[in-house]
Amino acid sequence: MDSFNFQAPTQIVFGKNTEAQVGALCKKYGAKKVLVHFGGGSVVKSGLLDRVCASLKEAGLEYVLLGGVVPNPLLSKVYEGIELGKKEKIDFILAVGGGSVIDSAKAIGYGLANEGDVWDYYSRKKTVTGSIPKAAVLTLAAAGSEMSSASVITKDEGMLKRGLSTEYAYCKFAIMNPELTYTLPAYQTASGCTDIILHTLERYFVAPSTKTLDITDMIAESLLKNTMRNCTYALSNPCDYDTRAEIMWCGTLSHNDITGDRSFGDWACHQLEHELSGMFGVAHGAGLAAVWGTWARYVYKENIARFVKLAMNVFGLPYNSADPEATALAGIAAMESYFASIGMPTNIHDLIGRELNDEEIRELAYKCSFMNTRTIGQFKKLTIHDMENIYRLAK
Ligand code: NZQ
Ligand code: ZN
């Protein structure tokens, strides 16, 4: 990579009981009245929300609560947050939850700092010029939103899921206590780790003409191996602190650009998946596992050497000098077997419980191509026709 951009402006406060510092940290970043945003109730049940509120009170901060964010967060909740934020004159948003809650908080932050309908920014009609400050108490290692420039929102009408990446998206700080992830159901742990793996793979598969730095590739390969090893262990040892800590930090590093500037990454699987989770409400990571193998087999000939590198450096597979393509394909199969071993679907049938019909395939590809106005992917540029093929082949 001849040139790249790297910025990681979020303060990370990592470790046991770090949520007790949340009030002081909000104050440090200028908060006076905080919107505490959360999801469907896991943080109420675990007592985390009470601890967060106690810390805010102790720091002398006012706050209002807004829960009810659903996985694949909805625009309607964002509108509710913007309205509440204006009415209550809030000046800081604290997301307590996973990627969906953090993304919803980011969208509310945009809505409070920019004129007009916030969806116009997600649908690329307008460009954001700022956000009110926000921060996160992370409860799920997955999306990496706690240190990423991205947020992804689904418009209720038409279930259109759209991502937006800006320099104003970054959290001021993120509290990361691995103990907070002990209560995750196994499926969410596995889905989260799949997302972490995919954030790394998307950056690994750059355009064939793009040269990558060895150090960046080595970080990516280590991150993949570490996430896989620890995810497998966490599934039978959900309350092992060290394992949860490894996964949590991998989640953040997988998406803060240390494994590669996101703008050089492929991202086709993410684009294909966003339409699936927008339309069927499935867990994002599981949707990624369902399409990755099909995508990989569809595109690997663009740069067989890159897939060979993955096979050898991540899965320890031997190089078949007489048939490098066989090594590349063995690496793809190894990645798929890993997903299956942690209970992830490796096709769309296993993801949604049935096969897609033709009409759905056309609708997914149409939405994914932004109504046939764009291609996706950099490793191989995919047209709407390719998108249909991949959805069809992934069944
Ligand atoms: O809503 P609650 O009750 O909190 O339950 C959540 C939710 O049902 C539950 N959960 C979270 N922490 C828990 C817990 N349950 C028990 N114990 C805990 N400690 O997990 C479920 C899923 O939560 P969600 O936030 O939806 O998961 P995730 O963190 O995987 O976020 C997924 C969203 O992030 C987007 C995805 O598209 C999806 O909408 N992404 C955001 C990115 C970004 N902003 O940079 C990048 C990603 O590629 C991704 O696209
Ligand atoms: Zn993702």
CSV table of C-alpha atoms and ligand atoms in Angstrom, one decimal:
chain,number,residue,atom,x,y,z
A,1,MET,CA,0.0,0.0,0.0
A,2,ASP,CA,1.8,3.1,-1.2
A,3,SER,CA,-0.3,5.5,0.8
A,4,PHE,CA,-3.0,5.3,3.4
A,5,ASN,CA,-4.9,7.2,6.1
A,6,PHE,CA,-5.0,6.1,9.7
A,7,GLN,CA,-6.7,7.8,12.6
A,8,ALA,CA,-7.8,6.2,15.8
A,9,PRO,CA,-9.1,9.1,18.0
A,10,THR,CA,-11.1,7.1,20.5
A,11,GLN,CA,-9.8,6.6,24.1
A,12,ILE,CA,-10.1,3.0,25.1
A,13,VAL,CA,-10.5,2.2,28.8
A,14,PHE,CA,-10.1,-1.6,29.0
A,15,GLY,CA,-10.5,-4.0,31.9
A,16,LYS,CA,-12.6,-5.2,34.8
A,17,ASN,CA,-15.1,-2.8,36.4
A,18,THR,CA,-14.1,0.0,34.0
A,19,GLU,CA,-17.8,0.9,33.6
A,20,ALA,CA,-17.5,2.6,37.1
A,21,GLN,CA,-15.4,5.3,35.3
A,22,VAL,CA,-18.1,6.2,32.8
A,23,GLY,CA,-19.4,9.3,34.6
A,24,ALA,CA,-16.0,10.8,35.1
A,25,LEU,CA,-15.1,10.1,31.4
A,26,CYS,CA,-18.3,11.7,30.1
A,27,LYS,CA,-17.5,14.8,32.2
A,28,LYS,CA,-13.9,14.8,30.9
A,29,TYR,CA,-15.3,15.1,27.4
A,30,GLY,CA,-17.6,18.0,28.2
A,31,ALA,CA,-21.0,16.2,28.9
A,32,LYS,CA,-23.6,18.0,31.0
A,33,LYS,CA,-26.8,16.1,30.0
A,34,VAL,CA,-26.4,12.6,28.6
A,35,LEU,CA,-28.7,10.5,26.5
A,36,VAL,CA,-28.2,7.0,27.6
A,37,HIS,CA,-29.1,4.7,24.7
A,38,PHE,CA,-29.5,1.0,25.0
A,39,GLY,CA,-31.1,-2.1,23.4
A,40,GLY,CA,-33.8,-4.6,24.2
A,41,GLY,CA,-33.0,-5.2,27.8
A,42,SER,CA,-29.8,-7.2,28.3
A,43,VAL,CA,-28.2,-4.3,30.0
A,44,VAL,CA,-31.2,-3.9,32.3
A,45,LYS,CA,-31.2,-7.6,33.2
A,46,SER,CA,-27.5,-7.6,33.9
A,47,GLY,CA,-27.6,-4.6,36.1
A,48,LEU,CA,-25.1,-2.7,33.9
A,49,LEU,CA,-27.6,0.1,33.2
A,50,ASP,CA,-28.0,0.8,36.9
A,51,ARG,CA,-24.2,0.9,37.4
A,52,VAL,CA,-23.8,3.3,34.5
A,53,CYS,CA,-26.5,5.6,35.8
A,54,ALA,CA,-25.0,5.5,39.3
A,55,SER,CA,-21.7,6.6,37.8
A,56,LEU,CA,-23.3,9.4,35.9
A,57,LYS,CA,-25.1,10.6,39.0
A,58,GLU,CA,-21.9,10.4,41.0
A,59,ALA,CA,-20.2,12.6,38.5
A,60,GLY,CA,-23.0,15.2,38.9
A,61,LEU,CA,-24.4,14.6,35.3
A,62,GLU,CA,-28.0,14.8,34.3
A,63,TYR,CA,-29.2,12.0,32.0
A,64,VAL,CA,-32.3,10.7,30.1
A,65,LEU,CA,-32.8,7.1,29.0
A,66,LEU,CA,-33.8,5.8,25.6
A,67,GLY,CA,-33.9,2.0,25.2
A,68,GLY,CA,-35.4,-0.3,22.6
A,69,VAL,CA,-32.8,-0.4,19.9
A,70,VAL,CA,-33.2,-3.6,17.9
A,71,PRO,CA,-30.4,-5.6,16.2
A,72,ASN,CA,-30.0,-4.0,12.7
A,73,PRO,CA,-31.1,-0.7,14.2
A,74,LEU,CA,-34.0,1.1,12.8
A,75,LEU,CA,-34.4,4.7,11.5
A,76,SER,CA,-37.6,5.1,13.5
A,77,LYS,CA,-35.7,4.8,16.8
A,78,VAL,CA,-33.1,7.2,15.5
A,79,TYR,CA,-35.9,9.8,14.8
A,80,GLU,CA,-37.2,9.2,18.4
A,81,GLY,CA,-33.7,9.8,19.8
A,82,ILE,CA,-33.3,13.0,17.8
A,83,GLU,CA,-36.6,14.3,19.0
A,84,LEU,CA,-35.9,13.4,22.6
A,85,GLY,CA,-32.4,14.9,22.3
A,86,LYS,CA,-33.7,18.2,21.1
A,87,LYS,CA,-36.5,18.3,23.7
A,88,GLU,CA,-34.2,17.5,26.5
A,89,LYS,CA,-31.3,19.6,25.2
A,90,ILE,CA,-28.8,16.7,25.5
A,91,ASP,CA,-25.2,17.4,24.7
A,92,PHE,CA,-23.7,13.9,24.8
A,93,ILE,CA,-24.8,10.4,23.8
A,94,LEU,CA,-23.7,7.3,25.7
A,95,ALA,CA,-24.4,4.0,23.9
A,96,VAL,CA,-24.6,1.0,26.3
A,97,GLY,CA,-24.7,-2.2,24.2
A,98,GLY,CA,-23.4,-3.7,21.0
A,99,GLY,CA,-22.9,-2.4,17.5
A,100,SER,CA,-26.6,-1.7,16.9
A,101,VAL,CA,-26.9,0.6,19.9
A,102,ILE,CA,-23.6,2.4,19.1
A,103,ASP,CA,-24.7,2.9,15.4
A,104,SER,CA,-28.1,4.2,16.5
A,105,ALA,CA,-26.3,6.6,18.8
A,106,LYS,CA,-24.0,7.8,16.0
A,107,ALA,CA,-27.1,8.4,13.8
A,108,ILE,CA,-28.8,10.4,16.6
A,109,GLY,CA,-25.5,12.4,16.9
A,110,TYR,CA,-25.7,13.2,13.2
A,111,GLY,CA,-29.3,14.1,13.4
A,112,LEU,CA,-28.7,16.6,16.3
A,113,ALA,CA,-25.8,18.3,14.6
A,114,ASN,CA,-27.0,18.5,11.0
A,115,GLU,CA,-30.1,20.1,9.4
A,116,GLY,CA,-33.0,18.2,7.9
A,117,ASP,CA,-33.8,14.5,7.6
A,118,VAL,CA,-30.9,12.3,8.9
A,119,TRP,CA,-31.7,9.6,6.3
A,120,ASP,CA,-30.6,12.0,3.6
A,121,TYR,CA,-27.0,11.5,4.9
A,122,TYR,CA,-27.3,7.7,4.9
A,123,SER,CA,-28.8,7.8,1.4
A,124,ARG,CA,-25.9,10.0,0.2
A,125,LYS,CA,-28.1,13.0,-0.7
A,126,LYS,CA,-26.2,15.2,1.7
A,127,THR,CA,-22.9,15.2,3.5
A,128,VAL,CA,-22.6,15.5,7.3
A,129,THR,CA,-20.6,18.3,8.7
A,130,GLY,CA,-20.5,17.2,12.4
A,131,SER,CA,-22.0,15.3,15.2
A,132,ILE,CA,-22.6,15.8,18.9
A,133,PRO,CA,-20.0,13.8,21.0
A,134,LYS,CA,-20.7,10.2,21.9
A,135,ALA,CA,-19.2,7.3,23.7
A,136,ALA,CA,-19.8,3.6,24.3
A,137,VAL,CA,-19.9,1.0,27.0
A,138,LEU,CA,-19.4,-2.1,24.9
A,139,THR,CA,-21.3,-5.4,25.7
A,140,LEU,CA,-20.6,-7.4,22.5
A,141,ALA,CA,-17.4,-7.8,20.6
A,142,ALA,CA,-18.4,-7.8,17.0
A,143,ALA,CA,-19.1,-4.7,14.9
A,144,GLY,CA,-16.1,-2.7,16.0
A,145,SER,CA,-18.3,0.4,16.0
A,146,GLU,CA,-16.7,1.5,19.3
A,147,MET,CA,-13.6,2.6,17.3
A,148,SER,CA,-14.8,2.8,13.7
A,149,SER,CA,-15.9,5.6,11.5
A,150,ALA,CA,-19.0,3.7,10.4
A,151,SER,CA,-22.6,3.3,11.3
A,152,VAL,CA,-25.3,1.2,9.6
A,153,ILE,CA,-29.0,2.0,9.9
A,154,THR,CA,-32.1,0.3,8.4
A,155,LYS,CA,-35.0,2.4,7.1
A,156,ASP,CA,-38.2,0.8,8.3
A,157,GLU,CA,-40.0,1.5,5.1
A,158,GLY,CA,-38.6,-0.9,2.5
A,159,MET,CA,-36.1,-2.4,5.0
A,160,LEU,CA,-33.2,-0.6,3.3
A,161,LYS,CA,-30.0,-0.9,5.2
A,162,ARG,CA,-27.3,1.7,4.6
A,163,GLY,CA,-23.9,2.4,6.0
A,164,LEU,CA,-22.2,5.8,6.5
A,165,SER,CA,-18.6,6.3,7.2
A,166,THR,CA,-17.4,9.8,8.3
A,167,GLU,CA,-14.7,11.4,10.4
A,168,TYR,CA,-17.3,12.6,12.8
A,169,ALA,CA,-18.5,9.1,13.7
A,170,TYR,CA,-15.7,8.3,16.2
A,171,CYS,CA,-16.6,7.7,19.9
A,172,LYS,CA,-14.8,10.0,22.3
A,173,PHE,CA,-14.1,7.0,24.5
A,174,ALA,CA,-15.1,3.3,24.8
A,175,ILE,CA,-15.4,1.4,28.0
A,176,MET,CA,-14.4,-2.2,27.3
A,177,ASN,CA,-14.9,-4.7,30.2
A,178,PRO,CA,-14.6,-8.2,28.8
A,179,GLU,CA,-16.7,-9.5,31.8
A,180,LEU,CA,-19.7,-7.7,30.3
A,181,THR,CA,-19.7,-10.2,27.4
A,182,TYR,CA,-20.0,-13.3,29.6
A,183,THR,CA,-23.8,-13.3,29.2
A,184,LEU,CA,-23.8,-13.4,25.4
A,185,PRO,CA,-25.7,-16.4,23.9
A,186,ALA,CA,-23.3,-18.7,22.0
A,187,TYR,CA,-24.8,-17.7,18.7
A,188,GLN,CA,-24.1,-14.0,19.3
A,189,THR,CA,-20.5,-14.8,20.4
A,190,ALA,CA,-19.9,-16.8,17.2
A,191,SER,CA,-21.7,-14.3,15.0
A,192,GLY,CA,-19.6,-11.5,16.6
A,193,CYS,CA,-16.4,-13.4,16.0
A,194,THR,CA,-17.4,-14.0,12.4
A,195,ASP,CA,-17.9,-10.3,11.9
A,196,ILE,CA,-14.4,-9.7,13.4
A,197,ILE,CA,-12.9,-12.2,11.0
A,198,LEU,CA,-14.7,-10.6,8.1
A,199,HIS,CA,-13.6,-7.0,9.0
A,200,THR,CA,-10.1,-8.4,8.7
A,201,LEU,CA,-10.7,-10.4,5.5
A,202,GLU,CA,-12.4,-7.5,3.7
A,203,ARG,CA,-9.3,-5.5,4.3
A,204,TYR,CA,-7.0,-8.4,3.3
A,205,PHE,CA,-8.6,-8.8,-0.1
A,206,VAL,CA,-7.6,-5.5,-1.7
A,207,ALA,CA,-7.7,-4.9,-5.5
A,208,PRO,CA,-5.1,-7.2,-7.2
A,209,SER,CA,-3.1,-4.2,-8.3
A,210,THR,CA,-2.8,-2.8,-4.7
A,211,LYS,CA,0.4,-3.7,-2.9
A,212,THR,CA,0.0,-4.3,0.9
A,213,LEU,CA,2.6,-3.8,3.6
A,214,ASP,CA,3.9,-7.1,5.1
A,215,ILE,CA,3.5,-5.8,8.6
A,216,THR,CA,-0.2,-5.0,7.9
A,217,ASP,CA,-0.7,-8.5,6.5
A,218,MET,CA,1.0,-10.1,9.5
A,219,ILE,CA,-1.2,-8.2,11.9
A,220,ALA,CA,-4.3,-9.3,10.0
A,221,GLU,CA,-3.2,-12.9,9.9
A,222,SER,CA,-2.4,-13.0,13.6
A,223,LEU,CA,-5.7,-11.3,14.3
A,224,LEU,CA,-7.6,-14.0,12.3
A,225,LYS,CA,-5.8,-16.9,14.1
A,226,ASN,CA,-6.3,-15.4,17.5
A,227,THR,CA,-10.0,-14.7,17.0
A,228,MET,CA,-10.6,-18.2,15.7
A,229,ARG,CA,-8.7,-19.9,18.6
A,230,ASN,CA,-10.4,-17.8,21.2
A,231,CYS,CA,-13.9,-18.0,19.7
A,232,THR,CA,-13.8,-21.8,19.8
A,233,TYR,CA,-12.6,-21.7,23.4
A,234,ALA,CA,-15.2,-19.1,24.5
A,235,LEU,CA,-18.1,-21.2,23.2
A,236,SER,CA,-17.4,-23.8,25.8
A,237,ASN,CA,-15.9,-21.4,28.4
A,238,PRO,CA,-18.1,-18.3,28.2
A,239,CYS,CA,-16.9,-16.8,31.4
A,240,ASP,CA,-13.1,-17.1,30.9
A,241,TYR,CA,-11.8,-13.5,31.3
A,242,ASP,CA,-8.6,-13.9,29.2
A,243,THR,CA,-10.5,-15.4,26.3
A,244,ARG,CA,-13.2,-12.8,26.3
A,245,ALA,CA,-10.5,-10.1,26.5
A,246,GLU,CA,-8.6,-11.5,23.5
A,247,ILE,CA,-11.9,-11.5,21.5
A,248,MET,CA,-12.9,-8.0,22.6
A,249,TRP,CA,-9.6,-6.4,21.7
A,250,CYS,CA,-9.5,-8.3,18.4
A,251,GLY,CA,-13.0,-6.9,17.6
A,252,THR,CA,-11.8,-3.3,18.0
A,253,LEU,CA,-8.5,-3.8,16.1
A,254,SER,CA,-10.3,-5.6,13.3
A,255,HIS,CA,-12.2,-2.4,12.4
A,256,ASN,CA,-10.0,0.5,13.5
A,257,ASP,CA,-7.9,0.2,10.3
A,258,ILE,CA,-4.8,-1.2,11.9
A,259,THR,CA,-5.2,-4.2,9.6
A,260,GLY,CA,-5.6,-1.9,6.6
A,261,ASP,CA,-7.2,1.3,5.5
A,262,ARG,CA,-10.9,0.4,5.0
A,263,SER,CA,-11.0,2.4,1.7
A,264,PHE,CA,-8.7,-0.1,0.0
A,265,GLY,CA,-10.8,-3.1,1.3
A,266,ASP,CA,-13.2,-5.2,-0.8
A,267,TRP,CA,-16.4,-5.0,1.3
A,268,ALA,CA,-18.5,-6.9,-1.2
A,269,CYS,CA,-19.5,-9.5,1.4
A,270,HIS,CA,-20.6,-6.7,3.8
A,271,GLN,CA,-22.6,-5.1,1.1
A,272,LEU,CA,-24.3,-8.4,0.1
A,273,GLU,CA,-24.9,-9.2,3.8
A,274,HIS,CA,-26.4,-5.8,4.7
A,275,GLU,CA,-29.3,-6.5,2.3
A,276,LEU,CA,-29.8,-9.9,3.9
A,277,SER,CA,-29.9,-8.6,7.4
A,278,GLY,CA,-32.0,-5.6,6.3
A,279,MET,CA,-34.6,-7.9,4.6
A,280,PHE,CA,-34.6,-10.9,7.0
A,281,GLY,CA,-33.4,-9.4,10.3
A,282,VAL,CA,-30.6,-12.0,10.7
A,283,ALA,CA,-27.5,-11.5,12.8
A,284,HIS,CA,-24.9,-9.6,10.7
A,285,GLY,CA,-22.0,-12.0,11.4
A,286,ALA,CA,-24.1,-15.0,10.5
A,287,GLY,CA,-25.1,-13.4,7.3
A,288,LEU,CA,-21.4,-12.8,6.4
A,289,ALA,CA,-20.6,-16.5,7.1
A,290,ALA,CA,-23.4,-17.5,4.7
A,291,VAL,CA,-22.0,-15.6,1.7
A,292,TRP,CA,-18.2,-15.5,2.3
A,293,GLY,CA,-17.4,-19.0,0.8
A,294,THR,CA,-19.5,-18.4,-2.3
A,295,TRP,CA,-18.0,-14.9,-2.8
A,296,ALA,CA,-14.5,-16.4,-2.4
A,297,ARG,CA,-15.1,-19.1,-5.0
A,298,TYR,CA,-16.6,-16.6,-7.3
A,299,VAL,CA,-13.6,-14.2,-7.2
A,300,TYR,CA,-10.5,-16.1,-6.2
A,301,LYS,CA,-9.1,-16.3,-9.8
A,302,GLU,CA,-8.5,-12.5,-9.8
A,303,ASN,CA,-5.5,-13.1,-7.4
A,304,ILE,CA,-4.9,-16.7,-6.6
A,305,ALA,CA,-1.7,-15.8,-4.7
A,306,ARG,CA,-3.6,-13.8,-2.2
A,307,PHE,CA,-5.9,-16.8,-1.4
A,308,VAL,CA,-2.8,-19.0,-1.2
A,309,LYS,CA,-1.3,-16.6,1.3
A,310,LEU,CA,-4.4,-16.9,3.5
A,311,ALA,CA,-4.4,-20.7,3.2
A,312,MET,CA,-0.7,-21.0,4.2
A,313,ASN,CA,-0.3,-18.2,6.8
A,314,VAL,CA,-3.7,-18.6,8.6
A,315,PHE,CA,-4.5,-22.2,8.2
A,316,GLY,CA,-1.0,-23.6,7.9
A,317,LEU,CA,-1.8,-25.5,4.7
A,318,PRO,CA,1.0,-26.7,2.5
A,319,TYR,CA,1.8,-25.0,-0.8
A,320,ASN,CA,1.0,-27.1,-3.8
A,321,SER,CA,3.5,-25.8,-6.3
A,322,ALA,CA,2.1,-27.9,-9.1
A,323,ASP,CA,-1.4,-26.5,-8.5
A,324,PRO,CA,-1.5,-23.3,-6.5
A,325,GLU,CA,-5.2,-23.0,-7.2
A,326,ALA,CA,-5.8,-26.2,-5.2
A,327,THR,CA,-4.1,-24.5,-2.2
A,328,ALA,CA,-6.3,-21.4,-2.6
A,329,LEU,CA,-9.4,-23.5,-2.7
A,330,ALA,CA,-8.3,-25.5,0.3
A,331,GLY,CA,-7.9,-22.3,2.2
A,332,ILE,CA,-11.5,-21.2,1.3
A,333,ALA,CA,-12.8,-24.7,2.4
A,334,ALA,CA,-10.8,-24.3,5.7
A,335,MET,CA,-12.4,-20.9,6.4
A,336,GLU,CA,-15.9,-22.4,5.7
A,337,SER,CA,-15.3,-25.4,7.9
A,338,TYR,CA,-14.2,-23.1,10.7
A,339,PHE,CA,-17.5,-21.1,10.4
A,340,ALA,CA,-19.4,-24.4,10.5
A,341,SER,CA,-17.5,-25.5,13.5
A,342,ILE,CA,-18.7,-22.5,15.5
A,343,GLY,CA,-22.3,-23.0,14.5
A,344,MET,CA,-22.4,-20.4,11.7
A,345,PRO,CA,-24.4,-21.0,8.5
A,346,THR,CA,-22.3,-21.4,5.3
A,347,ASN,CA,-25.2,-20.8,2.9
A,348,ILE,CA,-28.4,-18.7,2.8
A,349,HIS,CA,-30.7,-21.7,3.4
A,350,ASP,CA,-29.1,-22.3,6.8
A,351,LEU,CA,-29.2,-18.6,7.5
A,352,ILE,CA,-32.9,-18.0,7.0
A,353,GLY,CA,-34.3,-21.5,7.1
A,354,ARG,CA,-35.2,-21.8,3.4
A,355,GLU,CA,-33.9,-21.0,-0.1
A,356,LEU,CA,-34.3,-17.6,-1.6
A,357,ASN,CA,-36.8,-17.3,-4.4
A,358,ASP,CA,-36.0,-15.6,-7.7
A,359,GLU,CA,-37.9,-12.5,-6.8
A,360,GLU,CA,-36.0,-12.1,-3.6
A,361,ILE,CA,-32.7,-12.6,-5.4
A,362,ARG,CA,-33.5,-9.9,-7.8
A,363,GLU,CA,-34.7,-7.5,-5.0
A,364,LEU,CA,-31.6,-8.2,-3.0
A,365,ALA,CA,-29.2,-7.5,-5.9
A,366,TYR,CA,-31.2,-4.4,-6.9
A,367,LYS,CA,-31.0,-2.9,-3.5
A,368,CYS,CA,-27.3,-4.0,-3.1
A,369,SER,CA,-26.5,-2.3,-6.4
A,370,PHE,CA,-28.2,0.9,-5.1
A,371,MET,CA,-31.0,0.4,-7.7
A,372,ASN,CA,-28.4,-0.7,-10.4
A,373,THR,CA,-26.3,2.5,-10.0
A,374,ARG,CA,-23.1,1.0,-8.5
A,375,THR,CA,-20.7,-2.0,-8.5
A,376,ILE,CA,-19.4,-3.4,-5.3
A,377,GLY,CA,-16.0,-4.9,-4.3
A,378,GLN,CA,-12.4,-4.1,-5.2
A,379,PHE,CA,-10.8,-7.5,-5.3
A,380,LYS,CA,-13.2,-8.0,-8.2
A,381,LYS,CA,-15.7,-5.4,-9.1
A,382,LEU,CA,-19.2,-7.0,-9.0
A,383,THR,CA,-22.1,-5.9,-11.1
A,384,ILE,CA,-25.8,-6.4,-10.3
A,385,HIS,CA,-25.5,-9.5,-12.4
A,386,ASP,CA,-22.6,-10.8,-10.3
A,387,MET,CA,-24.6,-10.0,-7.2
A,388,GLU,CA,-27.6,-12.0,-8.4
A,389,ASN,CA,-25.2,-14.9,-9.2
A,390,ILE,CA,-23.7,-14.9,-5.8
A,391,TYR,CA,-27.0,-14.8,-4.0
A,392,ARG,CA,-28.2,-17.6,-6.2
A,393,LEU,CA,-25.0,-19.7,-5.7
A,394,ALA,CA,-25.1,-19.1,-1.9
A,395,LYS,CA,-28.8,-20.3,-2.0
B,1,NZQ,O1,-30.7,-5.5,22.6
B,1,NZQ,P1,-30.1,-6.3,23.8
B,1,NZQ,O2,-31.1,-6.8,24.8
B,1,NZQ,O3,-29.0,-5.6,24.4
B,1,NZQ,O4,-29.6,-7.7,23.1
B,1,NZQ,C1,-28.5,-7.7,22.2
B,1,NZQ,C2,-29.0,-8.1,20.8
B,1,NZQ,O5,-30.2,-8.8,20.8
B,1,NZQ,C3,-27.6,-8.8,22.5
B,1,NZQ,N1,-26.5,-8.5,23.4
B,1,NZQ,C4,-25.6,-7.5,23.3
B,1,NZQ,N2,-24.8,-7.6,24.3
B,1,NZQ,C5,-25.2,-8.6,25.1
B,1,NZQ,C6,-26.3,-9.2,24.6
B,1,NZQ,N3,-27.0,-10.2,25.1
B,1,NZQ,C7,-26.5,-10.7,26.3
B,1,NZQ,N4,-25.4,-10.2,26.9
B,1,NZQ,C8,-24.7,-9.1,26.3
B,1,NZQ,N5,-23.6,-8.7,26.9
B,1,NZQ,O6,-27.0,-9.2,21.3
B,1,NZQ,C9,-27.9,-9.0,20.2
B,1,NZQ,C10,-27.2,-8.4,19.0
B,1,NZQ,O7,-26.7,-7.1,19.3
B,1,NZQ,P2,-26.2,-6.1,18.2
B,1,NZQ,O8,-25.8,-4.8,18.8
B,1,NZQ,O9,-27.2,-6.1,17.1
B,1,NZQ,O10,-25.0,-6.9,17.6
B,1,NZQ,P3,-23.6,-6.4,16.9
B,1,NZQ,O11,-22.7,-5.8,17.9
B,1,NZQ,O12,-23.2,-7.6,16.1
B,1,NZQ,O13,-24.1,-5.3,15.9
B,1,NZQ,C11,-24.7,-5.6,14.7
B,1,NZQ,C12,-25.0,-4.3,13.9
B,1,NZQ,O14,-23.7,-3.6,13.6
B,1,NZQ,C13,-23.7,-3.3,12.2
B,1,NZQ,C14,-24.4,-4.5,11.6
B,1,NZQ,O15,-24.7,-4.3,10.3
B,1,NZQ,C15,-25.6,-4.6,12.5
B,1,NZQ,O16,-26.6,-3.7,12.2
B,1,NZQ,N6,-22.3,-3.1,11.9
B,1,NZQ,C16,-21.7,-1.9,12.3
B,1,NZQ,C17,-20.4,-1.6,11.9
B,1,NZQ,C18,-19.8,-0.3,12.3
B,1,NZQ,N7,-20.6,0.6,12.9
B,1,NZQ,O17,-18.6,-0.1,12.2
B,1,NZQ,C19,-19.6,-2.5,11.1
B,1,NZQ,C20,-20.1,-3.8,11.0
B,1,NZQ,O18,-19.6,-4.4,9.8
B,1,NZQ,C21,-21.6,-4.0,11.0
B,1,NZQ,O19,-22.1,-3.7,9.6
B,2,ZN,ZN,-19.3,-6.3,9.9
